[in-house]
XYZ file of C-alpha atoms in Angstrom:
319
model
C -188.844 -131.253 71.484
C -191.386 -131.126 68.659
C -191.896 -132.294 64.990
C -191.779 -128.426 63.988
C -193.392 -129.170 60.750
C -194.064 -126.465 58.045
C -196.037 -126.713 54.708
C -194.232 -126.315 51.319
C -195.431 -125.981 47.826
C -195.078 -129.341 45.868
C -192.893 -127.522 43.305
C -190.267 -127.510 46.085
C -190.309 -131.162 46.848
C -187.230 -132.116 44.793
C -184.720 -129.553 43.991
C -182.184 -128.880 40.996
C -179.607 -126.226 41.840
C -176.063 -125.354 40.543
C -174.267 -128.131 42.532
C -176.825 -130.782 41.204
C -174.240 -132.539 38.794
C -171.358 -132.371 41.285
C -173.607 -134.055 43.908
C -174.940 -136.653 41.529
C -171.640 -137.737 40.649
C -170.563 -137.891 44.161
C -173.654 -139.886 45.043
C -172.956 -142.335 42.302
C -169.600 -143.078 43.666
C -170.921 -143.441 47.296
C -173.765 -145.707 46.191
C -171.391 -148.082 44.396
C -168.870 -148.094 47.300
C -171.307 -148.670 50.196
C -174.220 -150.213 48.627
C -174.823 -152.911 51.354
C -174.640 -150.077 54.080
C -176.670 -147.367 52.579
C -179.462 -148.808 50.350
C -182.137 -151.614 50.727
C -185.704 -152.387 49.887
C -187.788 -155.266 51.377
C -188.710 -157.303 48.252
C -192.221 -157.487 49.569
C -192.444 -153.630 49.073
C -191.021 -153.449 45.632
C -194.383 -152.063 44.354
C -194.006 -149.057 46.725
C -190.548 -148.402 45.495
C -191.939 -148.463 41.837
C -194.694 -146.082 42.845
C -192.063 -143.765 44.334
C -190.074 -143.984 41.154
C -193.102 -143.029 38.988
C -193.896 -140.165 41.314
C -190.472 -138.846 41.166
C -189.982 -138.795 37.429
C -193.474 -137.560 36.783
C -192.610 -134.750 39.047
C -189.190 -134.176 37.458
C -190.584 -134.107 33.758
C -193.235 -131.602 34.745
C -191.216 -129.470 37.067
C -187.965 -129.344 34.999
C -188.898 -130.162 31.296
C -185.691 -128.790 30.000
C -183.704 -131.057 32.182
C -185.863 -134.381 32.098
C -187.062 -134.904 28.542
C -189.431 -137.864 27.671
C -188.611 -139.736 24.417
C -191.036 -139.634 21.479
C -191.873 -143.199 21.991
C -192.623 -142.649 25.649
C -190.283 -145.260 26.940
C -187.333 -143.325 28.264
C -186.432 -140.045 29.926
C -183.162 -138.176 29.261
C -181.510 -136.350 32.027
C -179.873 -133.718 30.082
C -177.686 -132.413 32.955
C -176.056 -135.829 33.462
C -176.570 -137.181 29.966
C -178.308 -140.142 31.566
C -181.156 -142.000 29.912
C -183.552 -143.947 32.206
C -186.630 -146.031 31.550
C -190.075 -144.590 32.132
C -191.377 -148.107 33.148
C -189.035 -149.566 35.801
C -191.028 -152.678 36.650
C -188.669 -154.978 34.844
C -185.696 -153.481 36.682
C -184.146 -155.160 39.786
C -184.629 -153.398 43.179
C -180.861 -152.191 43.315
C -181.273 -150.810 39.662
C -184.401 -148.672 40.713
C -182.602 -147.538 43.872
C -179.443 -146.575 41.792
C -181.278 -144.545 39.264
C -183.294 -142.641 41.868
C -180.182 -142.006 44.081
C -178.186 -140.515 41.119
C -180.933 -138.597 39.452
C -182.124 -136.755 42.592
C -179.809 -135.290 45.257
C -182.266 -136.112 48.062
C -181.994 -139.249 50.156
C -185.234 -141.004 50.829
C -187.080 -143.539 52.903
C -190.459 -145.211 52.476
C -192.566 -146.032 55.593
C -195.318 -148.644 55.283
C -198.137 -149.334 57.749
C -197.732 -152.505 59.773
C -200.888 -154.047 61.204
C -198.970 -156.247 63.600
C -197.014 -153.477 65.353
C -199.563 -150.866 64.721
C -196.754 -148.631 63.455
C -195.112 -147.333 60.329
C -192.243 -149.452 59.461
C -189.186 -148.481 57.316
C -189.252 -150.769 54.232
C -187.101 -149.057 51.729
C -184.365 -146.442 51.911
C -181.443 -144.944 49.905
C -179.277 -142.738 52.143
C -175.984 -141.812 50.286
C -175.336 -138.966 52.573
C -175.521 -140.991 55.755
C -174.384 -138.999 58.850
C -172.895 -141.225 61.669
C -175.056 -144.266 61.236
C -175.570 -147.370 58.971
C -179.021 -146.838 57.149
C -179.588 -150.432 56.284
C -179.568 -151.401 59.943
C -182.912 -149.603 60.287
C -184.834 -151.372 57.556
C -187.835 -153.384 58.657
C -187.880 -151.639 62.000
C -190.911 -149.569 63.260
C -190.342 -145.806 64.003
C -190.159 -146.482 67.750
C -187.102 -148.654 67.508
C -185.484 -146.422 64.901
C -185.899 -143.273 67.161
C -184.853 -145.102 70.224
C -181.821 -142.845 70.542
C -183.550 -139.618 70.153
C -184.218 -137.987 73.471
C -187.904 -137.640 74.314
C -189.186 -139.354 71.173
C -191.434 -141.890 73.072
C -192.759 -139.251 75.503
C -193.057 -136.347 73.164
C -193.011 -137.341 69.496
C -194.361 -140.908 69.064
C -198.038 -140.019 69.302
C -198.155 -136.609 67.295
C -195.946 -138.348 64.685
C -198.236 -141.198 64.205
C -201.283 -138.969 64.154
C -199.585 -136.820 61.554
C -198.707 -139.841 59.368
C -202.365 -141.024 59.420
C -203.671 -137.620 58.565
C -201.225 -136.602 55.703
C -202.320 -137.307 51.998
C -200.553 -137.340 48.710
C -201.522 -133.729 48.202
C -199.703 -132.550 51.246
C -196.087 -131.577 51.638
C -194.598 -130.835 54.978
C -190.996 -130.233 55.936
C -188.864 -130.080 59.053
C -185.148 -129.075 59.557
C -182.511 -131.029 61.436
C -179.048 -129.654 62.123
C -175.786 -130.521 63.730
C -172.011 -129.684 63.436
C -169.926 -131.573 60.931
C -166.170 -131.096 61.478
C -164.900 -132.909 58.357
C -165.224 -133.016 54.636
C -167.337 -136.090 54.391
C -170.963 -135.952 53.402
C -171.260 -139.692 53.934
C -169.744 -141.110 56.969
C -170.655 -144.279 58.878
C -168.992 -143.643 62.174
C -170.921 -143.320 65.363
C -171.621 -139.782 66.936
C -169.077 -140.901 69.714
C -166.350 -140.470 67.181
C -166.755 -136.738 66.928
C -163.951 -135.831 69.508
C -161.624 -138.250 67.642
C -162.410 -136.883 64.353
C -161.538 -133.423 65.595
C -158.041 -134.730 66.307
C -157.442 -136.383 62.982
C -159.234 -133.754 60.773
C -156.069 -131.566 60.118
C -153.962 -134.237 58.460
C -153.627 -131.892 55.403
C -151.410 -129.416 57.351
C -149.713 -132.002 59.409
C -150.587 -130.022 62.546
C -152.755 -131.075 65.485
C -154.727 -128.060 66.863
C -155.526 -129.927 70.034
C -152.879 -129.919 72.764
C -152.548 -133.714 73.743
C -151.758 -132.842 77.413
C -154.132 -129.807 78.157
C -156.855 -130.454 75.700
C -156.705 -126.695 74.696
C -157.484 -125.729 70.934
C -155.243 -123.604 68.966
C -157.843 -121.931 66.828
C -155.305 -120.268 64.573
C -154.440 -123.598 63.128
C -157.998 -124.399 62.146
C -159.499 -123.905 58.703
C -163.101 -123.174 59.670
C -164.030 -123.586 55.912
C -163.770 -127.397 56.790
C -166.140 -127.348 59.700
C -169.745 -127.102 58.720
C -173.396 -126.584 59.939
C -175.000 -129.539 58.297
C -178.579 -128.918 57.800
C -181.140 -131.565 56.514
C -184.509 -130.504 55.076
C -186.731 -133.539 55.642
C -189.912 -133.461 53.464
C -192.840 -135.668 54.119
C -195.760 -136.766 51.833
C -197.668 -139.844 51.053
C -197.810 -142.049 48.001
C -201.380 -141.924 46.271
C -201.813 -145.687 45.712
C -200.101 -147.560 48.420
C -200.641 -144.725 51.057
C -197.027 -145.228 52.187
C -195.196 -142.369 53.768
C -192.194 -140.890 51.956
C -189.569 -138.660 53.431
C -186.957 -137.164 51.104
C -183.942 -135.566 52.836
C -181.862 -132.767 51.244
C -178.523 -131.989 52.882
C -176.990 -128.630 53.009
C -173.568 -127.691 54.437
C -172.668 -124.165 55.404
C -168.955 -123.449 56.539
C -168.517 -121.530 59.659
C -166.490 -118.986 57.907
C -169.641 -118.151 55.838
C -172.045 -118.176 58.886
C -169.809 -115.924 60.876
C -170.080 -113.232 58.207
C -173.784 -113.212 58.320
C -174.603 -111.636 61.774
C -178.279 -112.471 62.151
C -177.852 -116.105 61.142
C -174.558 -116.249 63.355
C -176.491 -114.836 66.339
C -179.399 -117.342 65.921
C -176.896 -120.256 65.651
C -175.163 -119.165 68.873
C -178.545 -119.030 70.582
C -179.546 -122.438 69.241
C -176.192 -124.026 70.399
C -176.523 -122.444 73.867
C -180.095 -123.947 74.017
C -178.954 -127.455 73.478
C -178.873 -129.137 76.944
C -179.080 -132.321 78.685
C -179.768 -135.495 76.746
C -180.183 -133.580 73.502
C -176.693 -132.130 73.999
C -175.286 -135.742 74.301
C -177.263 -136.819 71.247
C -175.873 -134.050 69.097
C -172.304 -134.635 70.258
C -172.113 -131.049 71.789
C -169.234 -131.898 74.114
C -166.963 -132.884 71.209
C -167.350 -129.511 69.227
C -168.682 -126.816 71.387
C -165.154 -125.398 72.424
C -164.155 -125.600 68.732
C -167.304 -123.785 67.498
C -168.596 -121.344 69.974
C -165.496 -119.191 70.540
C -165.176 -118.733 66.741
C -168.785 -117.792 66.170
C -168.606 -115.306 69.160
C -165.411 -113.689 67.547
C -163.394 -114.451 70.612
C -160.951 -116.309 68.286
C -159.861 -116.295 64.747
C -159.055 -119.339 62.589
C -156.506 -119.996 59.919
C -158.119 -117.666 57.339
C -161.219 -115.384 57.122
C -161.551 -116.187 53.416
C -164.557 -118.168 52.375
C -163.089 -121.162 50.416
C -165.279 -123.845 48.885
C -163.724 -127.443 49.253
C -164.915 -130.576 47.517
C -166.241 -133.199 49.714
C -164.520 -136.544 49.979
C -165.906 -139.748 48.611
């Protein structure tokens, strides 16, 4: 396992696409419903959050001037897509108010990591993770990276030192990204269950049709009952940079979901995914919950079985 980092242009740091408004509305609902579980900032690091706010909206007004327009008095910014007006200076806002504005106006989740002399590690001091995947984000706040990544196979042996070295070297002019992926067999972009719940989710996922595709006695799967438009490869683009004043490290995470019906129609991508799944072994397979979904996914991708439909259908994600 490695960090597998690649450089990107700063223009691609935060993205606006055709799903922006839909996801912004979804994020607003999720933020308000699960505030205590998903967002937090240590009050001693409010200045770091303010600096991130300033960097984000300076970026957005420069990168997308038709969508983020500064007022003539330089006091507010109008998000023309959402018809949402926000202050340029956020210092008088509460921490939660700042976190909410950021979480709605960008589709990326984010964490702010600050250097801690006592532990000699970067510590997570602030986060907003509206699209949490199988964990409770606020449980990681005020923890050093080593503790946060304890469940990750091989982190301490293979990743701790190179990650620390990279964080010390990166500057505010650098933008690097890495990609993480896993199988998501339901229509929830935000779910707080443990990875161990994956097999159970497979059994309850098909409540819409009233049919259970898994035989309760044999455990065999009837793939013809499964709508593979509701089973996704969930990919996260994790982009790292450093704030110019505080030197804190910021990671923004953009989530993409690709239904298996779409992937199976794209031969090159489909073949690469099959190879990647076959390459997941040992502790990493356990970490990614492979046992819970491999018999559901691999036969379909290989063309050994067919699902309920070959048509690509785009469903709305649940709140």
